Amino acid sequence: VTADQSVVLALLAEEDGIIQKELTRRTFSDANTTAALLALIQRNGWIRREASPHDGRARCVYVENNW
């Protein structure tokens, strides 16, 4: 786990289901960097991303049980 991945996973441990845009804001990153980082973490099976039930354009990020 890289330092950037651990920051994201720690934020998700505090607030599972947070929208991707909010993760970008809290990590002081940009949208493309956050999306690439989340894609890598998702490929490892540690998170899943789903469309927000409140806004179809937003993606909610959840920690998977195997993490």
Tab-separated table of N, CA and C in Angstrom:
chain	number	residue	atom	x	y	z
A	1	VAL	N	0.854	-1.178	0.000
A	1	VAL	CA	0.000	0.000	0.000
A	1	VAL	C	0.897	1.238	0.000
A	2	THR	N	0.639	2.131	-0.948
A	2	THR	CA	1.416	3.366	-1.005
A	2	THR	C	0.876	4.380	-0.004
A	3	ALA	N	1.629	5.443	0.196
A	3	ALA	CA	1.193	6.493	1.119
A	3	ALA	C	-0.127	7.110	0.651
A	4	ASP	N	-0.234	7.390	-0.646
A	4	ASP	CA	-1.471	7.969	-1.179
A	4	ASP	C	-2.655	7.027	-1.014
A	5	GLN	N	-2.428	5.741	-1.254
A	5	GLN	CA	-3.500	4.762	-1.071
A	5	GLN	C	-3.930	4.695	0.385
A	6	SER	N	-2.978	4.751	1.298
A	6	SER	CA	-3.322	4.662	2.719
A	6	SER	C	-4.121	5.874	3.178
A	7	VAL	N	-3.834	7.043	2.614
A	7	VAL	CA	-4.611	8.239	2.946
A	7	VAL	C	-6.066	8.053	2.517
A	8	VAL	N	-6.252	7.587	1.299
A	8	VAL	CA	-7.614	7.373	0.785
A	8	VAL	C	-8.339	6.312	1.614
A	9	LEU	N	-7.677	5.216	1.900
A	9	LEU	CA	-8.306	4.151	2.683
A	9	LEU	C	-8.635	4.617	4.097
A	10	ALA	N	-7.786	5.457	4.681
A	10	ALA	CA	-8.066	6.000	6.015
A	10	ALA	C	-9.291	6.909	5.981
A	11	LEU	N	-9.396	7.739	4.949
A	11	LEU	CA	-10.579	8.593	4.819
A	11	LEU	C	-11.845	7.767	4.649
A	12	LEU	N	-11.747	6.696	3.877
A	12	LEU	CA	-12.910	5.825	3.688
A	12	LEU	C	-13.263	5.075	4.967
A	13	ALA	N	-12.267	4.770	5.789
A	13	ALA	CA	-12.548	4.116	7.067
A	13	ALA	C	-13.351	5.046	7.971
A	14	GLU	N	-13.107	6.344	7.850
A	14	GLU	CA	-13.846	7.328	8.642
A	14	GLU	C	-15.237	7.583	8.080
A	15	GLU	N	-15.356	7.568	6.754
A	15	GLU	CA	-16.640	7.886	6.109
A	15	GLU	C	-16.797	7.050	4.840
A	16	ASP	N	-17.243	5.830	5.025
A	16	ASP	CA	-17.459	4.930	3.893
A	16	ASP	C	-18.616	5.445	3.051
A	17	GLY	N	-18.479	5.364	1.745
A	17	GLY	CA	-19.544	5.814	0.850
A	17	GLY	C	-19.421	7.266	0.452
A	18	ILE	N	-18.304	7.891	0.762
A	18	ILE	CA	-18.074	9.293	0.413
A	18	ILE	C	-18.002	9.422	-1.106
A	19	ILE	N	-18.417	10.557	-1.635
A	19	ILE	CA	-18.349	10.722	-3.085
A	19	ILE	C	-16.908	11.025	-3.508
A	20	GLN	N	-16.602	10.610	-4.714
A	20	GLN	CA	-15.244	10.735	-5.241
A	20	GLN	C	-14.771	12.188	-5.247
A	21	LYS	N	-15.652	13.121	-5.561
A	21	LYS	CA	-15.288	14.540	-5.586
A	21	LYS	C	-14.855	15.021	-4.199
A	22	GLU	N	-15.515	14.533	-3.164
A	22	GLU	CA	-15.150	14.914	-1.796
A	22	GLU	C	-13.805	14.306	-1.410
A	23	LEU	N	-13.528	13.085	-1.848
A	23	LEU	CA	-12.205	12.492	-1.609
A	23	LEU	C	-11.115	13.340	-2.263
A	24	THR	N	-11.389	13.813	-3.469
A	24	THR	CA	-10.434	14.675	-4.166
A	24	THR	C	-10.166	15.936	-3.351
A	25	ARG	N	-11.206	16.531	-2.837
A	25	ARG	CA	-11.064	17.756	-2.047
A	25	ARG	C	-10.265	17.489	-0.770
A	26	ARG	N	-10.599	16.412	-0.068
A	26	ARG	CA	-9.945	16.127	1.215
A	26	ARG	C	-8.492	15.689	1.086
A	27	THR	N	-8.124	15.176	-0.083
A	27	THR	CA	-6.738	14.756	-0.287
A	27	THR	C	-5.919	15.846	-0.979
A	28	PHE	N	-6.532	16.998	-1.228
A	28	PHE	CA	-5.853	18.120	-1.877
A	28	PHE	C	-5.230	17.683	-3.203
A	29	SER	N	-5.996	16.917	-3.949
A	29	SER	CA	-5.533	16.367	-5.211
A	29	SER	C	-6.380	16.926	-6.339
A	30	ASP	N	-6.160	16.441	-7.555
A	30	ASP	CA	-7.023	16.820	-8.667
A	30	ASP	C	-7.856	15.600	-9.075
A	31	ALA	N	-8.892	15.849	-9.836
A	31	ALA	CA	-9.854	14.794	-10.173
A	31	ALA	C	-9.209	13.637	-10.935
A	32	ASN	N	-8.318	13.941	-11.877
A	32	ASN	CA	-7.694	12.877	-12.669
A	32	ASN	C	-6.781	12.002	-11.818
A	33	THR	N	-6.026	12.613	-10.930
A	33	THR	CA	-5.134	11.854	-10.056
A	33	THR	C	-5.934	10.957	-9.126
A	34	THR	N	-7.009	11.509	-8.557
A	34	THR	CA	-7.853	10.722	-7.658
A	34	THR	C	-8.493	9.559	-8.403
A	35	ALA	N	-8.991	9.812	-9.602
A	35	ALA	CA	-9.630	8.749	-10.390
A	35	ALA	C	-8.642	7.626	-10.696
A	36	ALA	N	-7.414	7.980	-11.057
A	36	ALA	CA	-6.395	6.966	-11.358
A	36	ALA	C	-6.033	6.174	-10.108
A	37	LEU	N	-5.893	6.854	-8.994
A	37	LEU	CA	-5.571	6.189	-7.732
A	37	LEU	C	-6.689	5.242	-7.319
A	38	LEU	N	-7.933	5.694	-7.430
A	38	LEU	CA	-9.065	4.844	-7.070
A	38	LEU	C	-9.180	3.640	-8.005
A	39	ALA	N	-8.876	3.830	-9.280
A	39	ALA	CA	-8.923	2.705	-10.222
A	39	ALA	C	-7.913	1.634	-9.821
A	40	LEU	N	-6.727	2.051	-9.412
A	40	LEU	CA	-5.705	1.109	-8.962
A	40	LEU	C	-6.146	0.383	-7.691
A	41	ILE	N	-6.676	1.123	-6.749
A	41	ILE	CA	-7.140	0.514	-5.495
A	41	ILE	C	-8.296	-0.448	-5.781
A	42	GLN	N	-9.163	-0.065	-6.706
A	42	GLN	CA	-10.293	-0.923	-7.059
A	42	GLN	C	-9.810	-2.215	-7.728
A	43	ARG	N	-8.814	-2.126	-8.594
A	43	ARG	CA	-8.256	-3.328	-9.239
A	43	ARG	C	-7.677	-4.294	-8.209
A	44	ASN	N	-7.186	-3.750	-7.095
A	44	ASN	CA	-6.668	-4.590	-6.014
A	44	ASN	C	-7.793	-5.222	-5.196
A	45	GLY	N	-9.040	-4.779	-5.439
A	45	GLY	CA	-10.187	-5.353	-4.750
A	45	GLY	C	-10.459	-4.741	-3.385
A	46	TRP	N	-9.867	-3.588	-3.106
A	46	TRP	CA	-10.012	-2.988	-1.775
A	46	TRP	C	-11.189	-2.035	-1.664
A	47	ILE	N	-11.660	-1.516	-2.815
A	47	ILE	CA	-12.808	-0.605	-2.816
A	47	ILE	C	-13.728	-0.966	-3.968
A	48	ARG	N	-14.924	-0.374	-3.933
A	48	ARG	CA	-15.826	-0.421	-5.079
A	48	ARG	C	-16.412	0.979	-5.250
A	49	ARG	N	-16.735	1.322	-6.485
A	49	ARG	CA	-17.344	2.619	-6.786
A	49	ARG	C	-18.703	2.371	-7.420
A	50	GLU	N	-19.684	3.111	-6.951
A	50	GLU	CA	-21.049	2.975	-7.460
A	50	GLU	C	-21.630	4.359	-7.692
A	51	ALA	N	-22.594	4.431	-8.589
A	51	ALA	CA	-23.296	5.689	-8.819
A	51	ALA	C	-24.015	6.112	-7.550
A	52	SER	N	-23.980	7.399	-7.256
A	52	SER	CA	-24.670	7.925	-6.085
A	52	SER	C	-26.170	7.798	-6.268
A	53	PRO	N	-26.888	7.390	-5.221
A	53	PRO	CA	-28.346	7.309	-5.339
A	53	PRO	C	-28.996	8.696	-5.433
A	54	HIS	N	-28.243	9.741	-5.043
A	54	HIS	CA	-28.780	11.102	-5.041
A	54	HIS	C	-28.399	11.894	-6.290
A	55	ASP	N	-27.296	11.494	-6.945
A	55	ASP	CA	-26.804	12.206	-8.119
A	55	ASP	C	-26.120	11.191	-9.027
A	56	GLY	N	-26.748	10.857	-10.130
A	56	GLY	CA	-26.228	9.837	-11.023
A	56	GLY	C	-24.865	10.155	-11.607
A	57	ARG	N	-24.466	11.425	-11.578
A	57	ARG	CA	-23.149	11.813	-12.099
A	57	ARG	C	-22.040	11.545	-11.092
A	58	ALA	N	-22.381	11.487	-9.815
A	58	ALA	CA	-21.388	11.304	-8.752
A	58	ALA	C	-21.156	9.824	-8.489
A	59	ARG	N	-19.947	9.495	-8.071
A	59	ARG	CA	-19.576	8.123	-7.731
A	59	ARG	C	-19.278	8.046	-6.236
A	60	CYS	N	-19.935	7.121	-5.545
A	60	CYS	CA	-19.663	6.868	-4.132
A	60	CYS	C	-18.600	5.773	-4.046
A	61	VAL	N	-17.712	5.907	-3.076
A	61	VAL	CA	-16.610	4.958	-2.920
A	61	VAL	C	-16.789	4.228	-1.593
A	62	TYR	N	-16.718	2.902	-1.654
A	62	TYR	CA	-16.921	2.051	-0.480
A	62	TYR	C	-15.732	1.116	-0.293
A	63	VAL	N	-15.378	0.866	0.954
A	63	VAL	CA	-14.332	-0.102	1.268
A	63	VAL	C	-14.929	-1.502	1.153
A	64	GLU	N	-14.198	-2.414	0.533
A	64	GLU	CA	-14.631	-3.796	0.442
A	64	GLU	C	-14.229	-4.535	1.716
A	65	ASN	N	-14.969	-5.572	2.044
A	65	ASN	CA	-14.722	-6.325	3.277
A	65	ASN	C	-13.368	-7.011	3.311
A	66	ASN	N	-12.787	-7.295	2.137
A	66	ASN	CA	-11.513	-8.005	2.111
A	66	ASN	C	-10.314	-7.114	2.395
A	67	TRP	N	-10.546	-5.841	2.600
A	67	TRP	CA	-9.445	-4.944	2.951
A	67	TRP	C	-9.213	-5.089	4.396
